[in-house]
Coordinates of C-alpha atoms and ligand atoms in Angstrom, one line a residue:
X1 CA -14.8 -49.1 11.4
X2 CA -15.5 -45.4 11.2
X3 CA -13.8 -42.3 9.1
X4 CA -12.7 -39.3 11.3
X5 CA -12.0 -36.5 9.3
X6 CA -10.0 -33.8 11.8
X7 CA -9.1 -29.7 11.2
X8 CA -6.8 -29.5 14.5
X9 CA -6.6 -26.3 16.2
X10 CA -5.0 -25.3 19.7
X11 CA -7.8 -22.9 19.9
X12 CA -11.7 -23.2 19.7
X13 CA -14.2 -20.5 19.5
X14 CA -17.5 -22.9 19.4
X15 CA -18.4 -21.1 16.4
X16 CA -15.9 -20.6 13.3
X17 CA -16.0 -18.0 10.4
X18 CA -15.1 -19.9 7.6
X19 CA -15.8 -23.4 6.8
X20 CA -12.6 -25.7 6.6
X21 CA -13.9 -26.8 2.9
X22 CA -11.3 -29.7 3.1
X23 CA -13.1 -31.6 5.4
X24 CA -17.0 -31.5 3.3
X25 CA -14.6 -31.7 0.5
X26 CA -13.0 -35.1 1.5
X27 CA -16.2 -36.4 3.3
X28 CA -17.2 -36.2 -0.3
X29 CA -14.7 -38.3 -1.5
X30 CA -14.8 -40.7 1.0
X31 CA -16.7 -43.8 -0.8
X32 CA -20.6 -44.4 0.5
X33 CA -19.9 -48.0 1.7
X34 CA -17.6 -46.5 4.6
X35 CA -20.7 -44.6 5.9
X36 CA -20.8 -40.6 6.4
X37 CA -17.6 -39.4 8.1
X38 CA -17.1 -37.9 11.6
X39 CA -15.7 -34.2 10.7
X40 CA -14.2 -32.2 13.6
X41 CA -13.3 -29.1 13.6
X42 CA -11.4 -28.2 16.2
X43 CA -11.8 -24.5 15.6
X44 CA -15.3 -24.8 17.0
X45 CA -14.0 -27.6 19.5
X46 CA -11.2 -30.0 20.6
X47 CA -11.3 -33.9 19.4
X48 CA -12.7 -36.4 22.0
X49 CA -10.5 -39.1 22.1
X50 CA -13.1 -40.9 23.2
X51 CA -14.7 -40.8 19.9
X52 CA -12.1 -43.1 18.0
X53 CA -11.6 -46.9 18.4
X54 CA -9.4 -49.7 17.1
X55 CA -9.3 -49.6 13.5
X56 CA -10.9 -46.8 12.8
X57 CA -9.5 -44.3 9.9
X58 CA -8.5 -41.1 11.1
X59 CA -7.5 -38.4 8.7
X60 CA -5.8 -35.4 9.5
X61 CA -5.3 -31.9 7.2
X62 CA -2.4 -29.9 7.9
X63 CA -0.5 -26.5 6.9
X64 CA 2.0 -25.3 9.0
X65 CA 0.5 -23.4 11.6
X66 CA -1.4 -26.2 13.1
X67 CA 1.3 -29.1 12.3
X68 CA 2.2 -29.5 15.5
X69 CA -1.8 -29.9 17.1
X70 CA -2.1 -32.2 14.1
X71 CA 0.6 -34.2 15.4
X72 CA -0.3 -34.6 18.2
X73 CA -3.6 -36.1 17.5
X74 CA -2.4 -38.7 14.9
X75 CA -0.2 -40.1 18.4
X76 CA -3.3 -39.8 20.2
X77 CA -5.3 -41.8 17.5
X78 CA -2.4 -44.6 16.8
X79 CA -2.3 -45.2 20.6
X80 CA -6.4 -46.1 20.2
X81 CA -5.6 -48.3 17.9
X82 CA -6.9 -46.2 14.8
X83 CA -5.1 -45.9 11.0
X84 CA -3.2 -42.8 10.8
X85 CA -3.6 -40.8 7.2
X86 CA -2.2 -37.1 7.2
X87 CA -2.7 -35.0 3.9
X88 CA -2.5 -31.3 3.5
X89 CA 0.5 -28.6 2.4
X90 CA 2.4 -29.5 5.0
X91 CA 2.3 -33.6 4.2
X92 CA 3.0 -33.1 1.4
X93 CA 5.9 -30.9 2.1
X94 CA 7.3 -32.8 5.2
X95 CA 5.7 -36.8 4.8
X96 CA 8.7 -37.6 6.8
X97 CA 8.0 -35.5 9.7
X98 CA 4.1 -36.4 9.8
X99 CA 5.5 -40.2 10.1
X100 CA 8.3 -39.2 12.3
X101 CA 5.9 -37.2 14.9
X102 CA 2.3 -37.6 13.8
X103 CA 2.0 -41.4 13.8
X104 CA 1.5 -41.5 10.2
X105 CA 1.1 -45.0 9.1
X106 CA 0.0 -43.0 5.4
X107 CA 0.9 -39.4 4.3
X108 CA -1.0 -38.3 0.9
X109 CA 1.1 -36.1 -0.6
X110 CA -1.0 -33.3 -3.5
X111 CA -4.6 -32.6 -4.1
X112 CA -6.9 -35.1 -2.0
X113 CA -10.0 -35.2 -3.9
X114 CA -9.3 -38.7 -6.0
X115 CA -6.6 -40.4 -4.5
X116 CA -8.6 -40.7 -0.9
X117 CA -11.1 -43.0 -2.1
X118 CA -7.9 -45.3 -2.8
X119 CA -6.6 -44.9 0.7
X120 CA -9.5 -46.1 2.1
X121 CA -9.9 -49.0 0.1
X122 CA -6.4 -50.3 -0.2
X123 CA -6.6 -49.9 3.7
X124 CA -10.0 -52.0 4.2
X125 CA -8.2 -54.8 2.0
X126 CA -5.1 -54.7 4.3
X127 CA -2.6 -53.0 1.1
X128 CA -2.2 -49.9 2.4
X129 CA 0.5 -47.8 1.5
X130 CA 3.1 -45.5 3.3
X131 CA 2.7 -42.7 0.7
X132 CA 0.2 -41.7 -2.0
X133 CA 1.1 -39.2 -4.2
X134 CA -2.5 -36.9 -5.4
X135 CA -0.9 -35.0 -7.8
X136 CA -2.1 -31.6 -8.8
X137 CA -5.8 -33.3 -10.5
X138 CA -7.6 -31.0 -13.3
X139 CA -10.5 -28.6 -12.3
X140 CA -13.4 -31.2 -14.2
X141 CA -11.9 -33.8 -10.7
X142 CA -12.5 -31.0 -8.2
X143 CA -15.2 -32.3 -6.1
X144 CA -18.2 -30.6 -5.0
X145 CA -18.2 -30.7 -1.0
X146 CA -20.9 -32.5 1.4
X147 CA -22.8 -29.5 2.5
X148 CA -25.3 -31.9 4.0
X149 CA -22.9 -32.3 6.8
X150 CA -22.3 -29.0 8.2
X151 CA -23.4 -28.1 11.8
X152 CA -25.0 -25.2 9.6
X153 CA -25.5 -22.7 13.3
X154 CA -21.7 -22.6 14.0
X155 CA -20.4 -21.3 10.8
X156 CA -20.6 -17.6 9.4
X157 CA -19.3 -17.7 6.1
X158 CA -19.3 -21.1 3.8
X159 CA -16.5 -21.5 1.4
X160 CA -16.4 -22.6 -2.3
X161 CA -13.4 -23.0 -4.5
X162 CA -13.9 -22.0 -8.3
X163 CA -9.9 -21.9 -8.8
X164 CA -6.9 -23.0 -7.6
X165 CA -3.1 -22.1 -8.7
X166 CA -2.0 -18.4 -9.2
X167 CA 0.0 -17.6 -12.0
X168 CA 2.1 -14.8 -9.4
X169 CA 5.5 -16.2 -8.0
X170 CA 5.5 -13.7 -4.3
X171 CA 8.2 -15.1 -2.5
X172 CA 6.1 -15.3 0.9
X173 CA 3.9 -17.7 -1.0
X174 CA 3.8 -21.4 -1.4
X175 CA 0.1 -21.1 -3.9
X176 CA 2.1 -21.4 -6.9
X177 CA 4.8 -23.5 -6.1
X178 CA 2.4 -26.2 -4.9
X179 CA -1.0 -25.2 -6.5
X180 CA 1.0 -24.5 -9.8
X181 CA 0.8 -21.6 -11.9
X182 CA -1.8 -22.8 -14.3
X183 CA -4.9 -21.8 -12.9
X184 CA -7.2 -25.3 -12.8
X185 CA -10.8 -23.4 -13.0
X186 CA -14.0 -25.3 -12.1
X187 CA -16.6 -24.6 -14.9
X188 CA -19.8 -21.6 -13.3
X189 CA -22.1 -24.9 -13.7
X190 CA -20.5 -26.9 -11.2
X191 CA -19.7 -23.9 -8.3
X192 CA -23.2 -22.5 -9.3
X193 CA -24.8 -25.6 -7.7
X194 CA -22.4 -25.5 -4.8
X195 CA -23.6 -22.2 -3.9
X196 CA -27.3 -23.1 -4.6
X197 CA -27.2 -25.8 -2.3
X198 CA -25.6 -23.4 0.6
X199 CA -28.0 -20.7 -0.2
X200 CA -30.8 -23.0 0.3
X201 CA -29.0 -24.1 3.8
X202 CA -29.3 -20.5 4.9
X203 CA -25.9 -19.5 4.5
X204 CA -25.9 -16.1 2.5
X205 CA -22.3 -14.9 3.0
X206 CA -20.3 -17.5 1.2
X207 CA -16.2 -16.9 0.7
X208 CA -15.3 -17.8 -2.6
X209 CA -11.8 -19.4 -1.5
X210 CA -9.7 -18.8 -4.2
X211 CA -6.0 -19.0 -4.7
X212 CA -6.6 -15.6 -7.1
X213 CA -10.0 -15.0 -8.6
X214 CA -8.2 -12.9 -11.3
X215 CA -6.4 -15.5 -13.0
X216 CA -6.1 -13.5 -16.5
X217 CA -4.9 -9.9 -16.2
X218 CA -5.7 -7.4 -18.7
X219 CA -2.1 -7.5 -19.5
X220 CA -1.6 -11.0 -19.7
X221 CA -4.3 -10.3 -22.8
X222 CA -1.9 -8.0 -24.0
X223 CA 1.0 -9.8 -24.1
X224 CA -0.6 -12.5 -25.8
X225 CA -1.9 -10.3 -28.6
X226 CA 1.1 -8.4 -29.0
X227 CA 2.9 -12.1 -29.7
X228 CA 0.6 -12.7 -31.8
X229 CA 0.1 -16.0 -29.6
X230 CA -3.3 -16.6 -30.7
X231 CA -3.2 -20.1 -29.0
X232 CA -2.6 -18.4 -25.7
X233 CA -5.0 -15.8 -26.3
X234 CA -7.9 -18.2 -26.8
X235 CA -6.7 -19.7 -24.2
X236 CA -6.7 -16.3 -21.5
X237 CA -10.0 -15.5 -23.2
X238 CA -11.5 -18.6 -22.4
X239 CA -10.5 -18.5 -18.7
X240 CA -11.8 -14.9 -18.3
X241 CA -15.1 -15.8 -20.5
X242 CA -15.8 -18.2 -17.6
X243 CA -15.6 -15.7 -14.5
X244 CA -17.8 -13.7 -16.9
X245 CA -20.5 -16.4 -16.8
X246 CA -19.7 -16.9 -13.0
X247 CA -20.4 -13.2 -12.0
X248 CA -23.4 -13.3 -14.5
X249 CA -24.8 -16.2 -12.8
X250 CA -23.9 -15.3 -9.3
X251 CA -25.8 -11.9 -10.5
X252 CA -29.0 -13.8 -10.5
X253 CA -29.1 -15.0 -6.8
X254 CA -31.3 -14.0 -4.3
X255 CA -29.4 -10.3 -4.2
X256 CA -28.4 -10.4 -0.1
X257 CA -26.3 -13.3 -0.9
X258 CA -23.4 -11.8 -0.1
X259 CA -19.2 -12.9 -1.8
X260 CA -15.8 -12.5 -0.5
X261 CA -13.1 -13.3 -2.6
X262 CA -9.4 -13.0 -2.6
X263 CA -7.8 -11.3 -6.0
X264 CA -4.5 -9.5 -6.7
X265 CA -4.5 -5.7 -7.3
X266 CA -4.1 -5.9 -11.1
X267 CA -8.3 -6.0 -10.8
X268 CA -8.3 -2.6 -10.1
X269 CA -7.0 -1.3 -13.9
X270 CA -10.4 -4.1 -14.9
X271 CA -12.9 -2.2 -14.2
X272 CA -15.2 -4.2 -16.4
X273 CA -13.7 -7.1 -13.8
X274 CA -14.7 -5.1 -10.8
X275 CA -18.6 -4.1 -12.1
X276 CA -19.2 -7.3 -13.1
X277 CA -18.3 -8.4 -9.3
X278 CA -20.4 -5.7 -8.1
X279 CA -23.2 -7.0 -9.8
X280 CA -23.2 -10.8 -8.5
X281 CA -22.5 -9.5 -4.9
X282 CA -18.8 -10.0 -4.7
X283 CA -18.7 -7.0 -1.9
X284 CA -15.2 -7.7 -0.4
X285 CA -11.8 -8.8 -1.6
X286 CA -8.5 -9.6 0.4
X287 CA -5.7 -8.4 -2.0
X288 CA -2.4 -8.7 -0.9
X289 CA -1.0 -5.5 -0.7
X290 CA 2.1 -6.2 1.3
X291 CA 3.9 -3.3 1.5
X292 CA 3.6 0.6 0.7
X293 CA 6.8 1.0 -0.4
X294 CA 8.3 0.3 -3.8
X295 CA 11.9 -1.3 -1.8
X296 CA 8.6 -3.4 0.3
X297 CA 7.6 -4.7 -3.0
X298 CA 11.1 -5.8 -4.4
X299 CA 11.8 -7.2 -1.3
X300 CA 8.7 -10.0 -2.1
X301 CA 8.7 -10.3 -5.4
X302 CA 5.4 -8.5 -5.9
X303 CA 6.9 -5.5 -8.4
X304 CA 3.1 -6.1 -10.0
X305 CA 1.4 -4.2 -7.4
X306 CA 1.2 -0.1 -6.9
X307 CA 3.0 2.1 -4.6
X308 CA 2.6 5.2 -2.4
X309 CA -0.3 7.2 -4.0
X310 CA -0.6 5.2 -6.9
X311 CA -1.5 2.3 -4.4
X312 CA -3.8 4.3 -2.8
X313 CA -5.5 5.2 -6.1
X314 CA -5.8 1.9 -7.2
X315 CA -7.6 0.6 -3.9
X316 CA -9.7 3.1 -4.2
X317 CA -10.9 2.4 -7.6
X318 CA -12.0 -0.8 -5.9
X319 CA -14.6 0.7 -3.5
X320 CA -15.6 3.1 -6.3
X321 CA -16.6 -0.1 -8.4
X322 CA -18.3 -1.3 -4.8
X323 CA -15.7 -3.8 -3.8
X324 CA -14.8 -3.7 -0.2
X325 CA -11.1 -5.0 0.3
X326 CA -9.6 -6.4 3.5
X327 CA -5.7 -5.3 2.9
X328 CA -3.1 -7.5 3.7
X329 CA 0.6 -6.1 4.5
X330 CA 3.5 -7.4 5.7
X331 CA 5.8 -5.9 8.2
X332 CA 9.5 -6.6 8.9
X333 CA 10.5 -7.1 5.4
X334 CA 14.3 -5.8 5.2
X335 CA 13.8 -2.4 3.7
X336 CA 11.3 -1.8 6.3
X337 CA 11.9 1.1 8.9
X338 CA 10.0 2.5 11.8
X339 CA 8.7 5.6 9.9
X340 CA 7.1 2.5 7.9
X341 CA 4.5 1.2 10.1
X342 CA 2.9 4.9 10.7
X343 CA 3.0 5.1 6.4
X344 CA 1.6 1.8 6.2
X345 CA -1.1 2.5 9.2
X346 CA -1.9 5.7 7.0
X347 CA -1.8 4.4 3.7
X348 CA -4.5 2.0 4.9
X349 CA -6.6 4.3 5.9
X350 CA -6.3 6.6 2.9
X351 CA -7.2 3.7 0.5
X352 CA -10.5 3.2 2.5
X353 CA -10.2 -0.4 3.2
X354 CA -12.9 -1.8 4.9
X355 CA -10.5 -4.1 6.6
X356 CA -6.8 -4.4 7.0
X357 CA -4.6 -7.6 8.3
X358 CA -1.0 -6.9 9.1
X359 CA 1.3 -9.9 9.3
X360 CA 5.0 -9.9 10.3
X361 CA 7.0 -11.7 7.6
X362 CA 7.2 -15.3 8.1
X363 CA 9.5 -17.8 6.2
X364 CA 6.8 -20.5 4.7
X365 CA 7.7 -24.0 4.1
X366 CA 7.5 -24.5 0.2
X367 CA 8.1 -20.8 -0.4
X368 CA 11.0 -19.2 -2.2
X369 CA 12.2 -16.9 1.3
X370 CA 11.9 -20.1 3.3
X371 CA 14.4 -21.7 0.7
X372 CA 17.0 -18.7 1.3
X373 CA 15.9 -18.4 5.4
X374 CA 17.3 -22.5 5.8
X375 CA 20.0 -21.8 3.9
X376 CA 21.6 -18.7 5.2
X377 CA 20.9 -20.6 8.4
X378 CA 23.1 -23.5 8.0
X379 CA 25.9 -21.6 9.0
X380 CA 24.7 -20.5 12.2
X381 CA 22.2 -22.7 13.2
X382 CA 19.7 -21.6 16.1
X383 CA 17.7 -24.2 18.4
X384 CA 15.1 -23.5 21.0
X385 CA 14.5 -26.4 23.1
X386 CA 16.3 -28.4 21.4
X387 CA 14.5 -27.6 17.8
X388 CA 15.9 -26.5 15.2
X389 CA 14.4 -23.1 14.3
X390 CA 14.2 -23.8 10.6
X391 CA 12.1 -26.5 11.9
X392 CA 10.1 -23.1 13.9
X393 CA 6.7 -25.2 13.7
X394 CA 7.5 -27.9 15.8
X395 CA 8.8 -25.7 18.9
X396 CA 6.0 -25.2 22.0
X397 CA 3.7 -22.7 21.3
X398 CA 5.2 -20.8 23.8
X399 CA 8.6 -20.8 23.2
X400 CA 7.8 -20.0 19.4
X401 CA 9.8 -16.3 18.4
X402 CA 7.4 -14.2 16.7
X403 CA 9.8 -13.2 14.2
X404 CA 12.4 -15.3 12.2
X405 CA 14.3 -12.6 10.2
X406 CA 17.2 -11.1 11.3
X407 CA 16.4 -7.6 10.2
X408 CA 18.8 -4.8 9.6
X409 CA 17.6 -2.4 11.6
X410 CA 15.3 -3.0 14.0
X411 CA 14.9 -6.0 16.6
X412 CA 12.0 -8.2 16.7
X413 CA 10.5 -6.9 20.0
X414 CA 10.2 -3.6 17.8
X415 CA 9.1 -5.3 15.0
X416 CA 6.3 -6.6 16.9
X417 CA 5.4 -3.8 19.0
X418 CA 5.1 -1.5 16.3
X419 CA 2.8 -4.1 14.2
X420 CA 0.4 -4.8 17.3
X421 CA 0.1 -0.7 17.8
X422 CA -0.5 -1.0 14.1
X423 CA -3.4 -3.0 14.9
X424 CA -4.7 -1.7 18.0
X425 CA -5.3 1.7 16.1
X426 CA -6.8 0.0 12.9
X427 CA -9.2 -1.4 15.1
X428 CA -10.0 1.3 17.9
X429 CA -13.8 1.5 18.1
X430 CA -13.3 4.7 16.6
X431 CA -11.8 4.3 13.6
X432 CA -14.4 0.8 13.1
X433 CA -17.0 3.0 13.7
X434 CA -15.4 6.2 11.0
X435 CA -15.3 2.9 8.6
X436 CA -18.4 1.9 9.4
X437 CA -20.0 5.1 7.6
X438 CA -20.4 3.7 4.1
X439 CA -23.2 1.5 5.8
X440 CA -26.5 2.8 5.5
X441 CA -28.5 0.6 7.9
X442 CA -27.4 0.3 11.9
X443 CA -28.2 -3.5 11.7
X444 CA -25.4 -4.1 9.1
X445 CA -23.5 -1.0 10.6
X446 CA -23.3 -3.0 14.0
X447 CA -22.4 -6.5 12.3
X448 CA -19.7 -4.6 10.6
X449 CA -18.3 -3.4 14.1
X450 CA -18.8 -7.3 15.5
X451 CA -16.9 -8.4 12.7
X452 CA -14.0 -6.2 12.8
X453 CA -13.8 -7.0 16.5
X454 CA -14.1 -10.5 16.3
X455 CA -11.7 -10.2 13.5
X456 CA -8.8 -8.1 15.1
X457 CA -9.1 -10.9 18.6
X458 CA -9.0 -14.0 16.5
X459 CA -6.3 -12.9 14.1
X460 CA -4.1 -10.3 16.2
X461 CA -4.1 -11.5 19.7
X462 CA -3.7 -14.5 19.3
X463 CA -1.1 -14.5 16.9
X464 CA 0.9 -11.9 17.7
X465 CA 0.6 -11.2 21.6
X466 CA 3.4 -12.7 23.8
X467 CA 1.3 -12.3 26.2
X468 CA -0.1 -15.1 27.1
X469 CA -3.0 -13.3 29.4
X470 CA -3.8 -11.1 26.7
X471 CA -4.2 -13.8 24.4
X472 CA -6.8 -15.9 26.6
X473 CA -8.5 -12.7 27.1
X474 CA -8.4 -12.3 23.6
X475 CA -10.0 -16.1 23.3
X476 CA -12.5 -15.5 25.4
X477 CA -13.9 -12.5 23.6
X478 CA -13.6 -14.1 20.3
X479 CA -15.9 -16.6 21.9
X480 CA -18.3 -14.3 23.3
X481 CA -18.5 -12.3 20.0
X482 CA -18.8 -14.9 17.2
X483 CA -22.4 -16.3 18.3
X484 CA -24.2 -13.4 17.8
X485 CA -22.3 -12.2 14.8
X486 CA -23.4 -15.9 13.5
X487 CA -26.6 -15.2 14.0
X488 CA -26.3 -11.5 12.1
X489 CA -24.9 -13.8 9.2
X490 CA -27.3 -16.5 8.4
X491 CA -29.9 -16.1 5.9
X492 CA -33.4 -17.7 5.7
X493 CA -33.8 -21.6 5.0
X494 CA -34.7 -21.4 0.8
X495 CA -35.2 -24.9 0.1
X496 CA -36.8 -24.2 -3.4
X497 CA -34.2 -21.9 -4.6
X498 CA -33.8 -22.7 -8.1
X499 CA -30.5 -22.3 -10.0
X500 CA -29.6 -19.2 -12.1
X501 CA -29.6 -19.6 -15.6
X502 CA -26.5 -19.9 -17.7
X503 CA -25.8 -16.5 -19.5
X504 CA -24.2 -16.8 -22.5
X505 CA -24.1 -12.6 -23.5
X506 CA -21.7 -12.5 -20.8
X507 CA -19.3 -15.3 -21.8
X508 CA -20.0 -14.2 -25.6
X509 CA -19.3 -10.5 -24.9
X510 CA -16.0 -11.5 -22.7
X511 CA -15.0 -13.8 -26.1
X512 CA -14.4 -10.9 -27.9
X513 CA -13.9 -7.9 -25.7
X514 CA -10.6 -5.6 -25.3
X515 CA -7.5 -7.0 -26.3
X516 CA -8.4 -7.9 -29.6
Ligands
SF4_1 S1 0.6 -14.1 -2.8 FE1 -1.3 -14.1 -4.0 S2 -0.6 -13.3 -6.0 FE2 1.3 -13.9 -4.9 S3 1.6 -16.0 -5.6 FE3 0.5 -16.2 -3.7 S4 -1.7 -16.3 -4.4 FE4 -0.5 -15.6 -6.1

């Protein structure tokens, strides 16, 4: 009997950026008498069904977008004979459906981490169950992932959690409404020695895959103070003590160890935050920036985050402090016009961002939109091929609509059209190239223009092309760009690397810093 661990994916690049941690994470959990797991990840390539036998274990992780892939593997692995175990955001949202479609004969429902090493063993002793529930566990059960397992050549970036929850409520977003809004922080001892044992792999660009690496906001600290909540306070102040000690620690690595994050644009008024992130290499941040519009950021919830020149300014102050942000905005939200894409596609480049991602707003499973979206659909409800399209995941690829809200303007085909020419100029060799000037040396210059290639085919094209030639084209390029970007991305082998030294002036300055 042998553990498959499986990442499905309809499409494969043979190398990947980003690590799926969930798989190394969950090979860690599974229990050393059942032998060292077979992880696939079918974003480098496609399952062999020849690989899995009678009575095998075969696990599967989905979210949404690759539900219906992951389905269609746990039917392929039943029919061999093999025990069926789907986890993941959308499990846990939709055990039904995973044991409806996928074959499911066990859904685990929450964090994976503890509960796994349950599954396997009531399963080996013939008591398995149709459902375990993983709960949200506390940061101290986080488990450190298997990095001995990773194909380390087809990977660019690893990925390390040091928090998960966000204390935001975005209405797009299902972080805080399944993650919770208490961020559950590791301790900088524990991630430290993750990233030690990457760095000595080779890997020097490591994404530190966050929820929100910000969890405690300057104003959060003033609130507190202000109530005199002295509980809470401690509380904040202990949380931001700790990505104190991170940074300070991080600070001490081998300095072209290079950190992504993601954070929300309150870091920008921090500029203690954002120096201490320049210091321990955290060079780039995605920060949800949504819209540029003040209606934009009603329309989501996200009243937190700048406007107009205001926004502008407050990205900037990021790339002062030497973070690099990748901007994420949405398109298609109901105050949206088209004088709106050409404001967004300008604000962008005003705010310097080294990168930019523009998504066209999509009702989420678990989020508060998708809530309203089903709703105000059960009066008039829509089906393509014979699915309902509340239910959008599990319709053909194909067939899928690229946009679910009715808007009150504009019709989807504009929606989109505007959003890919949005793109296509973001990413013009020209303007990569304008960006590309912060760069001083043409090595790193170049692997800035192979990423933002390779980043516009994987992400753009094939998610927001109807075009289905323009989308293997886009494939095929993706596949033909991410080796050698690999290869501008790893670092030397440093087997002896030792690990940083805890800090305490940093967690002992944070402990009584500003909002006292
Ligand atoms: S979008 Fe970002 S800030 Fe908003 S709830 Fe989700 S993780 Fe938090």
């Amino acid at each position: 009997m042998r553990i498959h661990l499986v990442n499905p994916s309809e499409v494969s690049f043979g190398t990947a950026v980003i690590t799926p941690r969930w798989l190394y994470v969950l090979a860690a959990a599974t229990p050393a008498s059942f032998g060292d797991p077979v992880l696939v990840d079918e974003t480098l390539e496609a399952v062999d069904p020849a690989d899995i036998q009678a009575a095998d274990v075969v696990g599967i992780g989905i979210h949404t977008a690759n539900a219906l892939r992951g389905y269609e593997i746990g039917r392929m692995a039943r029919d061999r004979g093999a025990y069926v175990v789907f986890g993941g955001i959308h499990a846990t949202l939709y055990p039904l459906e995973a044991q409806e479609l996928g074959g499911a004969h066990t859904v685990v429902k929450g964090d994976g981490d503890v509960v796994w090493a349950k599954v396997l063993s009531d399963y080996s002793r013939g008591a398995a169950q149709a459902v375990y529930e993983g709960g949200r566990i506390e940061a101290s059960q986080f488990l450190p992932a298997r990095w001995d397992l990773i194909p380390r050549k087809r990977y660019m970036w690893a990925s390390v959690q040091t928090v998960r929850g966000c204390p935001k409520h975005c209405s797009f977003c299902s972080v805080w409404r399944t993650d919770g809004q208490r961020p559950r922080q590791r301790t900088a001892d524990v991630v430290i020695r993750e990233i030690v044992e990457l760095r000595r792999l080779g890997f020097r660009f490591i994404a530190l895959a966050d929820d929100n690496f910000y969890p405690v906001t300057l104003t959060d600290l003033r609130l507190a103070a202000e109530q005199h909540n002295t509980d809470r306070l401690n509380e904040l102040k202990s949380i931001r003590a700790e990505r104190f000690e991170l940074m300070a620690r991080l600070a001490q690595l081998p300095s072209d160890t290079i950190f992504f994050t993601q954070i929300t644009m309150e870091a920008g008024e921090d500029t203690e935050f954002l120096d201490a992130m320049r210091a321990a290499n955290i060079k780039g941040a995605l920060v949800g920036v949504e819209s540029v519009t003040p209606a934009g950021l009603k329309d989501v919830y996200k009243d937190f985050n700048e406007a107009g020149d205001d926004l502008v300014e407050r990205l900037r102050t990021f790339r002062r402090h030497g973070v690099y942000i990748l901007g994420s905005f949405i398109f298609g939200l109901p105050s949206d016009r088209p004088e709106t894409f050409a404001a967004t596609a300008l604000a962008a480049a005003q705010a310097e961002l080294a990168f930019a991602q523009f998504v066209m707003l999509t009702p989420y499973p678990g989020t508060v939109d998708f809530n309203r979206w089903e709703k105000n659909m059960e009066a008039a409800p829509v089906q393509i091929g014979g699915i309902p399209i509340t239910r959008r995941w599990l319709i053909p690829r194909a067939l899928r609509p690229k946009l679910y809200w009715p808007h009150p303007t504009m019709a989807p085909e504009e929606i989109r059209q505007r959003t890919q020419t949005v793109w296509d100029s973001f990413y013009s060799l020209k303007c990569i190239w304008m960006r590309a000037g912060f760069i001083k040396s043409m090595r790193a210059r170049l692997a800035f223009v192979l990423i933002s290639k390779i980043y516009r085919q994987m992400y753009a094209d094939t998610g927001i092309a109807t075009d289905s030639a323009r989308v293997s084209r886009s494939a095929r390029w993706a596949r033909w760009l991410a080796k050698p970007c690999q290869r501008l991305f790893a670092g030397p082998l440093m087997p002896d690397l030792k690990l940083p030294e805890i800090c305490t002036t940093a967690a002992s300055r944070e402990q009584t810093s500003s909002a006292d």
